[in-house]
PDB file of C-alpha atoms and ligand atoms in Angstrom:
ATOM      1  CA  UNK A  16     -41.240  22.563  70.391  1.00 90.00           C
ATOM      2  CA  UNK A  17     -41.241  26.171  71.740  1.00 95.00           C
ATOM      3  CA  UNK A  18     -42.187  29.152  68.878  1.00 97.00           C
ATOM      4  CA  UNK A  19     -39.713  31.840  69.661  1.00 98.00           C
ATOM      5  CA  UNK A  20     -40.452  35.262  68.125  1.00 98.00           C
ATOM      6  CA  UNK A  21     -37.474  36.454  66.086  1.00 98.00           C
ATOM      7  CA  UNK A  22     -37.505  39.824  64.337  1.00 98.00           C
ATOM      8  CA  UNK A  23     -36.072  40.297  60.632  1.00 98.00           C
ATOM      9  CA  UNK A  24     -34.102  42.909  59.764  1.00 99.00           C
ATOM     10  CA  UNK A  25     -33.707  43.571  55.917  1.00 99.00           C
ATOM     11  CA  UNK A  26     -30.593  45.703  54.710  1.00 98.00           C
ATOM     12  CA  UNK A  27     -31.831  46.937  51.654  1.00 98.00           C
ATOM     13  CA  UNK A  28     -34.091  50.492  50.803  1.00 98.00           C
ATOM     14  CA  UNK A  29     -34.249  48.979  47.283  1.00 98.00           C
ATOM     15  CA  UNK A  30     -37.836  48.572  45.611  1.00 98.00           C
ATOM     16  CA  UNK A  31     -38.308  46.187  44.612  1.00 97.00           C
ATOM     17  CA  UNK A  32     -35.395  44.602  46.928  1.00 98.00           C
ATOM     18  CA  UNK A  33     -33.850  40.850  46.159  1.00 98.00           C
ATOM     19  CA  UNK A  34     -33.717  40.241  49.967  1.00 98.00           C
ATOM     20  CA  UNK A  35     -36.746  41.405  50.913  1.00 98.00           C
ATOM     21  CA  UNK A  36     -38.002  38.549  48.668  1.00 98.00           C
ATOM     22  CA  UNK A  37     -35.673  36.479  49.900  1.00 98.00           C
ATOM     23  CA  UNK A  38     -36.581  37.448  53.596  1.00 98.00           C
ATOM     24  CA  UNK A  39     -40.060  36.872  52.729  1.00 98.00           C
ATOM     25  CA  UNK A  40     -39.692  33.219  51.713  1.00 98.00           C
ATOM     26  CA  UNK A  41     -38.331  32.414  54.683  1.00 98.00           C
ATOM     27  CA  UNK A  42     -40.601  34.029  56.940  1.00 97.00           C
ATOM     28  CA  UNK A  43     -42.620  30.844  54.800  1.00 95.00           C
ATOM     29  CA  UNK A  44     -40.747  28.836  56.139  1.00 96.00           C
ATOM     30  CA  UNK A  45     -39.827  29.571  59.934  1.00 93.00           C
ATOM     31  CA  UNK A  46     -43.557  28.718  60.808  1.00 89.00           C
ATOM     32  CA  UNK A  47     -42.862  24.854  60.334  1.00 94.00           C
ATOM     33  CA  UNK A  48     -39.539  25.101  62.319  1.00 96.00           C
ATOM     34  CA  UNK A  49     -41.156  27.074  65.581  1.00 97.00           C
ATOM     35  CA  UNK A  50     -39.958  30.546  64.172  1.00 98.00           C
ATOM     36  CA  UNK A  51     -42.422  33.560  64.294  1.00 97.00           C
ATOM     37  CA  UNK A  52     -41.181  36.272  62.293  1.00 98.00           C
ATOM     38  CA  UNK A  53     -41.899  40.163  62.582  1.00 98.00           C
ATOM     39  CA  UNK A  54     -40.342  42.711  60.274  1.00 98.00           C
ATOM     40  CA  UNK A  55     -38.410  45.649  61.869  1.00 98.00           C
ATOM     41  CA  UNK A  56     -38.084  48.453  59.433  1.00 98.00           C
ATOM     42  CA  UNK A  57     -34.724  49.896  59.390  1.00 98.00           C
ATOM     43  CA  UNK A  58     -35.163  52.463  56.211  1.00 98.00           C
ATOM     44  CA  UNK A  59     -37.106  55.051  58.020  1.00 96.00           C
ATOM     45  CA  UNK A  60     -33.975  55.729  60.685  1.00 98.00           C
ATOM     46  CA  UNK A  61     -32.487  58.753  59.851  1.00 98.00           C
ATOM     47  CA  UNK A  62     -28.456  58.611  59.955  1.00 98.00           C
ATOM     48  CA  UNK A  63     -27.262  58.264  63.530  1.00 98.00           C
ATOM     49  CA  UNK A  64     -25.445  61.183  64.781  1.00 98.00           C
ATOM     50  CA  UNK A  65     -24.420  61.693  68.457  1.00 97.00           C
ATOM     51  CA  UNK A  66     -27.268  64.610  69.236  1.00 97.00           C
ATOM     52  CA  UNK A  67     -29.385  61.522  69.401  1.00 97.00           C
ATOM     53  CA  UNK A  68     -27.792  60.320  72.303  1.00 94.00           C
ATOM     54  CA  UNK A  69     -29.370  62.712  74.658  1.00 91.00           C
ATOM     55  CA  UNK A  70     -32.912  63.397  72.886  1.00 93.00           C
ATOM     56  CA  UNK A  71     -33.637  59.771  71.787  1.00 96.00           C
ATOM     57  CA  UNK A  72     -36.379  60.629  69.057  1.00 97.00           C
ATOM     58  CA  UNK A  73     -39.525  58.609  68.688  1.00 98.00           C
ATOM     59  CA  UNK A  74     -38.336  56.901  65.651  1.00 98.00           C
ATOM     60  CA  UNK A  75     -35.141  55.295  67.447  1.00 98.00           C
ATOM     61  CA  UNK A  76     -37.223  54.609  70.303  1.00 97.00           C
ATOM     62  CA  UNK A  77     -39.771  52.498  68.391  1.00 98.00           C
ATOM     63  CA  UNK A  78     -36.870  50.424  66.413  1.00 98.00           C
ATOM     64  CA  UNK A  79     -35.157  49.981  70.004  1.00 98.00           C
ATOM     65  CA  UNK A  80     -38.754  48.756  71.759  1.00 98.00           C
ATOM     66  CA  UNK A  81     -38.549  46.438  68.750  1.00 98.00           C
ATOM     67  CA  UNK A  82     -35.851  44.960  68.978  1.00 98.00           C
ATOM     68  CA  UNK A  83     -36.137  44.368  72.922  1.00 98.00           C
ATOM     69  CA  UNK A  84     -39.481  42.455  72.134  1.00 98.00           C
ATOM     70  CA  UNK A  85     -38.178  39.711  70.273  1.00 98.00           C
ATOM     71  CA  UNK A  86     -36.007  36.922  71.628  1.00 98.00           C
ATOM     72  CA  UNK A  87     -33.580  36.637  68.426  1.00 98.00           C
ATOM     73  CA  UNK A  88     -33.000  39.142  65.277  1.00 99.00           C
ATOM     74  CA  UNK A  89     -32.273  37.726  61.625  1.00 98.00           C
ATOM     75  CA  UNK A  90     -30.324  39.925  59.505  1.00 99.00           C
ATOM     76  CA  UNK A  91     -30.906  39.410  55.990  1.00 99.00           C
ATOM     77  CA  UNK A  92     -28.132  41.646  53.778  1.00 98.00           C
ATOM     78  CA  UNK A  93     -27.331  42.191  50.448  1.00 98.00           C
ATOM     79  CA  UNK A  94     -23.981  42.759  49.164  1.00 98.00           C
ATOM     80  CA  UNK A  95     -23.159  46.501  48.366  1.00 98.00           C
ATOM     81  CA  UNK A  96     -19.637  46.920  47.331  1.00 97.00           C
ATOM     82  CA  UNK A  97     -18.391  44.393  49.130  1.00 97.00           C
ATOM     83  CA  UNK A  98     -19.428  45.758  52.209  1.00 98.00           C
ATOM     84  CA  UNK A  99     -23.151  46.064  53.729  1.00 98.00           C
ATOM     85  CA  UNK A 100     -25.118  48.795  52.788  1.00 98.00           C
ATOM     86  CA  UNK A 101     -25.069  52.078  54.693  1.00 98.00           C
ATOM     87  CA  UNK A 102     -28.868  51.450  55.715  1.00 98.00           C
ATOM     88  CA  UNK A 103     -28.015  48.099  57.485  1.00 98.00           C
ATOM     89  CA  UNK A 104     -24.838  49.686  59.534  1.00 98.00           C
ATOM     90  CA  UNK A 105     -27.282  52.883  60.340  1.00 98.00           C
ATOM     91  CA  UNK A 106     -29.746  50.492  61.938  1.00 99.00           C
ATOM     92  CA  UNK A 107     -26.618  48.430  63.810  1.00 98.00           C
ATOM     93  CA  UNK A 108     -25.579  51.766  65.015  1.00 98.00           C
ATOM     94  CA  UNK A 109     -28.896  52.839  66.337  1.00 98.00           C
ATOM     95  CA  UNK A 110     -29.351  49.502  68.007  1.00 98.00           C
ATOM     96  CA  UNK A 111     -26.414  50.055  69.675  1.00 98.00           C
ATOM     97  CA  UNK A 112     -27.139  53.385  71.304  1.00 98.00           C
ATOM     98  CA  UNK A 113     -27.519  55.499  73.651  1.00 96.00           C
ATOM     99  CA  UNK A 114     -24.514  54.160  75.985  1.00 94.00           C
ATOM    100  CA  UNK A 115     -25.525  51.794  78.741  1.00 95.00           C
ATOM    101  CA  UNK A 116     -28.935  50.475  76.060  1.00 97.00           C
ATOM    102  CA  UNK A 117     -26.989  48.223  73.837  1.00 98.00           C
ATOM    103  CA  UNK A 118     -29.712  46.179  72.020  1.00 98.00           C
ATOM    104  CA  UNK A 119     -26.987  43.497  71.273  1.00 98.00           C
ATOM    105  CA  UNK A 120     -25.695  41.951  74.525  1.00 98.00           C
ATOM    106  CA  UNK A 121     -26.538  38.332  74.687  1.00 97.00           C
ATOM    107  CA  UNK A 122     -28.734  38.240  72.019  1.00 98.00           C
ATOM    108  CA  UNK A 123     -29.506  35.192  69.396  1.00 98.00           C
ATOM    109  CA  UNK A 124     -28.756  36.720  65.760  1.00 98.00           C
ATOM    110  CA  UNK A 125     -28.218  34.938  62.358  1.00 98.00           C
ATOM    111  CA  UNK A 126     -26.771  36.055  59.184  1.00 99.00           C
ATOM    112  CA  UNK A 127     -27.750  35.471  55.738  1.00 98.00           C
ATOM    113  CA  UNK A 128     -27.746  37.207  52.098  1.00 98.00           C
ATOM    114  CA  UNK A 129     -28.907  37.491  48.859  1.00 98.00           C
ATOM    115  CA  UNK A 130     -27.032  38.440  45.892  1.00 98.00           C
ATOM    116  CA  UNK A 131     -26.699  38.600  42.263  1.00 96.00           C
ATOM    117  CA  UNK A 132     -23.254  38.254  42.635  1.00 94.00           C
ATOM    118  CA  UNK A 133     -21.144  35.168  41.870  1.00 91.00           C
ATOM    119  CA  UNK A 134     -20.217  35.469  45.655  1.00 92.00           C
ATOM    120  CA  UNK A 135     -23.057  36.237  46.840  1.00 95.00           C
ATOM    121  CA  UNK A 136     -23.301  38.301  50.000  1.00 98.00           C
ATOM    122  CA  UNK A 137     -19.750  36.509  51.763  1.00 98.00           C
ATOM    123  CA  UNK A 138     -17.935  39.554  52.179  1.00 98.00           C
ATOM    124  CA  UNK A 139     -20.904  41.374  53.737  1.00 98.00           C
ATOM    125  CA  UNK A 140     -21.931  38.985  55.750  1.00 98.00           C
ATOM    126  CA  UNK A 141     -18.766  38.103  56.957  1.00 98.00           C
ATOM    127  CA  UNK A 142     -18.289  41.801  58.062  1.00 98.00           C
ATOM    128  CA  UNK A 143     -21.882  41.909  59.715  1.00 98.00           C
ATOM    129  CA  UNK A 144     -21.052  39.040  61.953  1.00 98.00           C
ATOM    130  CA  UNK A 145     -17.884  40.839  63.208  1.00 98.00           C
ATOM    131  CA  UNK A 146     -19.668  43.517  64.211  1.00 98.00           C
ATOM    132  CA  UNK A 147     -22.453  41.972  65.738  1.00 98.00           C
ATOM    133  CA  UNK A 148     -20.124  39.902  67.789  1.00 98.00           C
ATOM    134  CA  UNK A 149     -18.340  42.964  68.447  1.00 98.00           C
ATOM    135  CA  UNK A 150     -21.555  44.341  69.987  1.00 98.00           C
ATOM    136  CA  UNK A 151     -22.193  41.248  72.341  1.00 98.00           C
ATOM    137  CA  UNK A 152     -25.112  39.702  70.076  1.00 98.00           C
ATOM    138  CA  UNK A 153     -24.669  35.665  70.034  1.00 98.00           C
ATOM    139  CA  UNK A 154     -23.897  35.165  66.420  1.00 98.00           C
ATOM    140  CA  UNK A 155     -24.811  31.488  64.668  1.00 98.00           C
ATOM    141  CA  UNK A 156     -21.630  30.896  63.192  1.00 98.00           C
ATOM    142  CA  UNK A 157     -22.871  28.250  60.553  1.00 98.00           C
ATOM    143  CA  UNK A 158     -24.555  26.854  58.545  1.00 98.00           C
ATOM    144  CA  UNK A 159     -23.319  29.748  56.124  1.00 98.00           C
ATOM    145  CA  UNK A 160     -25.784  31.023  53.926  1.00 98.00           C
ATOM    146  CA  UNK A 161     -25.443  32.771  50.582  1.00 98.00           C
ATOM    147  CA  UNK A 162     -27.588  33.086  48.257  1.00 98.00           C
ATOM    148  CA  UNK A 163     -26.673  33.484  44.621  1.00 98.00           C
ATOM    149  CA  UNK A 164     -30.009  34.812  42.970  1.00 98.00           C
ATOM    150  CA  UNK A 165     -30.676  33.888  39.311  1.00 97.00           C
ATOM    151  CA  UNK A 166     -33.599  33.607  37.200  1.00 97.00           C
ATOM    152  CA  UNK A 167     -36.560  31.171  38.379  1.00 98.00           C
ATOM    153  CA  UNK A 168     -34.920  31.247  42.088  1.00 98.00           C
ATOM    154  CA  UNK A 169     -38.391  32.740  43.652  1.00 98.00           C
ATOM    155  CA  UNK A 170     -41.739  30.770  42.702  1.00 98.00           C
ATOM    156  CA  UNK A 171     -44.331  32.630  41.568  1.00 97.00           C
ATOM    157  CA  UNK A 172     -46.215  32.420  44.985  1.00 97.00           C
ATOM    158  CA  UNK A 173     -43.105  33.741  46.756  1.00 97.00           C
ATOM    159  CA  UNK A 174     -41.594  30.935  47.953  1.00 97.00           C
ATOM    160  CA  UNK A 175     -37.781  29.574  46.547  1.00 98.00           C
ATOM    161  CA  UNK A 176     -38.600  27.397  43.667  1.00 98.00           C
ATOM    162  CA  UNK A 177     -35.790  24.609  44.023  1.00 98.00           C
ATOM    163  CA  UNK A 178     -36.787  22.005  46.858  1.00 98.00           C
ATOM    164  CA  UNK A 179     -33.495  21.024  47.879  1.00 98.00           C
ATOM    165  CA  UNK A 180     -32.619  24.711  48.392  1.00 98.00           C
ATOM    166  CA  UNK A 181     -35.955  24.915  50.566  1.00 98.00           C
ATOM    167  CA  UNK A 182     -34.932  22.179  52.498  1.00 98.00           C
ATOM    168  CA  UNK A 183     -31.261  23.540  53.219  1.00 98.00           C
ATOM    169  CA  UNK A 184     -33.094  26.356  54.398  1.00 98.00           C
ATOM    170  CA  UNK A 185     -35.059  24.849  56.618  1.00 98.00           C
ATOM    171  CA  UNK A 186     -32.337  23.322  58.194  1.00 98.00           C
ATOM    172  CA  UNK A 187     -30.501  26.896  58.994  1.00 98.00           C
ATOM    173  CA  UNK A 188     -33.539  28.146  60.651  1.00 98.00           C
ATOM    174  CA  UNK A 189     -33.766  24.652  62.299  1.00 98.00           C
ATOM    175  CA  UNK A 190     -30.242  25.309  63.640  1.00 98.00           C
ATOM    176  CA  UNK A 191     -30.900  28.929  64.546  1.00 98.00           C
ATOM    177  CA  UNK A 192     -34.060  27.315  66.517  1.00 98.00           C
ATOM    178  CA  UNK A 193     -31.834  25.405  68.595  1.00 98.00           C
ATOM    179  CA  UNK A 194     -28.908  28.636  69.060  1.00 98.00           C
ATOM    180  CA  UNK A 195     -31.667  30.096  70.096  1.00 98.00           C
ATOM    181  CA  UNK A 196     -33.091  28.016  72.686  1.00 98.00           C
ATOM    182  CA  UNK A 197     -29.498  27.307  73.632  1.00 97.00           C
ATOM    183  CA  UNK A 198     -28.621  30.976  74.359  1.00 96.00           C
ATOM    184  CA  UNK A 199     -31.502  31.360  76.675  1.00 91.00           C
ATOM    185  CA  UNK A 200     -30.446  28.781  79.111  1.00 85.00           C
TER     186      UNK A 200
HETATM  187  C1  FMN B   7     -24.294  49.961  44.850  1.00 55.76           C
HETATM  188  C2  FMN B   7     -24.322  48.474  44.579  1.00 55.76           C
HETATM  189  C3  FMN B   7     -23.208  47.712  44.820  1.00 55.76           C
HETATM  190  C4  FMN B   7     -23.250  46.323  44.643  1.00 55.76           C
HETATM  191  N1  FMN B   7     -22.173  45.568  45.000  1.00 55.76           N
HETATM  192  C5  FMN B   7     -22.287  44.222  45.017  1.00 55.76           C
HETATM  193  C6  FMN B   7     -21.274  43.422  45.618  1.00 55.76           C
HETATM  194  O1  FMN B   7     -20.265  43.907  46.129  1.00 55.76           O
HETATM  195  N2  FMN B   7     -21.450  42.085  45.664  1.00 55.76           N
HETATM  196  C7  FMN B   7     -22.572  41.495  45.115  1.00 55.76           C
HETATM  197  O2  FMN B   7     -22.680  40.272  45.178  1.00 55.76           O
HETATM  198  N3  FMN B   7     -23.537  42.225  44.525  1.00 55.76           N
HETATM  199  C8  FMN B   7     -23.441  43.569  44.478  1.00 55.76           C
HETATM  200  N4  FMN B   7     -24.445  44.345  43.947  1.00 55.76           N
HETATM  201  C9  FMN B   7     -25.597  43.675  43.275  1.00 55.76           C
HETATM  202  C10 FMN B   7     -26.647  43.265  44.307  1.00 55.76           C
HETATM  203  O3  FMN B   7     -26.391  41.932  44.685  1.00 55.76           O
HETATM  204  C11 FMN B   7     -28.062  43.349  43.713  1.00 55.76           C
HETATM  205  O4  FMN B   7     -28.308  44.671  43.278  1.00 55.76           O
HETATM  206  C12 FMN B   7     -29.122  42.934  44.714  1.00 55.76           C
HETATM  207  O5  FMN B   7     -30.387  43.012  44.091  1.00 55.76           O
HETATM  208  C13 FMN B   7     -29.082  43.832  45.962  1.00 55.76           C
HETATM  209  O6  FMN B   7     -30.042  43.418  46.912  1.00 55.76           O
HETATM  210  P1  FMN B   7     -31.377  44.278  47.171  1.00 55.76           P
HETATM  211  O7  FMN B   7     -32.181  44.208  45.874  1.00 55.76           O
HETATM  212  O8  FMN B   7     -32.049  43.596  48.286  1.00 55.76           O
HETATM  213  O9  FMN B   7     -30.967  45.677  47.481  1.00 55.76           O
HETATM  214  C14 FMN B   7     -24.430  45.713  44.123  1.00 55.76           C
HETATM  215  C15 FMN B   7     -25.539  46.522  43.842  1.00 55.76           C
HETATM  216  C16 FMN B   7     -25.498  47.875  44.086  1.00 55.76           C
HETATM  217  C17 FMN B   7     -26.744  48.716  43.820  1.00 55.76           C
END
């Protein structure tokens, strides 16, 4: 099985942050499935604005080197207002930019969430995917993936606590192995 390197990208500047946690367990699990995960801050960015465009500054330019290095990118969103939060459309933005250096075209992405919600992160991440596919990224489509967060849902090591859960979530990254290795041929 080929180990493609994927690169997470978590939409949340919340401390402590319910998908970063989430993102975390299953960077746990990705290892077994021939995933290798690398974070890719987004919180740092400052808001994109258009003088950017000409005068790239170092911070875009090390997200954008980033994101070229890895063959897929997981987005991992919470829900905020039933939208995704400003931080995760900032980074979508800068990964888009400057004209002619889309990040996106062609590119293996996955969606998933986690939420306190009853609904978990649906709305969002239905809204992420549009734009990604919007942007030329190859979005996995399904399996969906929301995750409704409640008490005893993270082990105390870090890893999701239910083992049928685990195992569903093996089998998305499983499936976004193979979108992956299908997109690059
Ligand atoms: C401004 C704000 C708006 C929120 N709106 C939603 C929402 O629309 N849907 C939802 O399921 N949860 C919503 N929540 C609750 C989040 O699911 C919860 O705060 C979660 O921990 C956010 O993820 P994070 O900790 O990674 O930032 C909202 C939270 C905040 C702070």
């Amino acid at each position: 099985m080929a180990t493609y390197t994927v690169g997470i990208l978590v939409g949340s500047a919340s401390e402590p942050s319910l998908n970063r946690r989430f993102a975390d367990a299953l960077v746990r699990l990705g290892a077994d499935v021939g995933l290798e995960f690398t974070d890719i801050p987004i919180v740092d960015l400052p808001f994109f604005g258009t003088q950017y465009e000409a005068d790239f500054p170092p911070v875009g330019q090390r997200f954008k080197t980033a994101l070229d290095a890895v063959d897929a990118l997981l987005f991992v969103t919470p829900e905020y207002n039933r939208s995704i939060p400003a931080v995760m459309k900032n980074a979508v933005d800068w990964a888009s930019r400057p004209v002619g250096e889309n990040a996106f075209p062609d590119k293996p992405v996955a969606v998933t969430g986690a939420s306190t919600g009853d609904i978990s992160t649906a709305v969002a991440q239905q809204e992420l995917k549009g734009i990604l596919l919007a942007q030329g990224a190859v979005v996995l489509g399904a399996p969906e993936v929301y995750i409704h967060v409640v008490d005893g849902f993270f082990a105390d090591n870090g890893s999701v606590a239910d083992a049928d859960t685990r195992e569903f979530l093996s089998g998305f990254l499983s499936r976004f192995h193979q979108h992956i290795r299908r997109s690059r041929t």
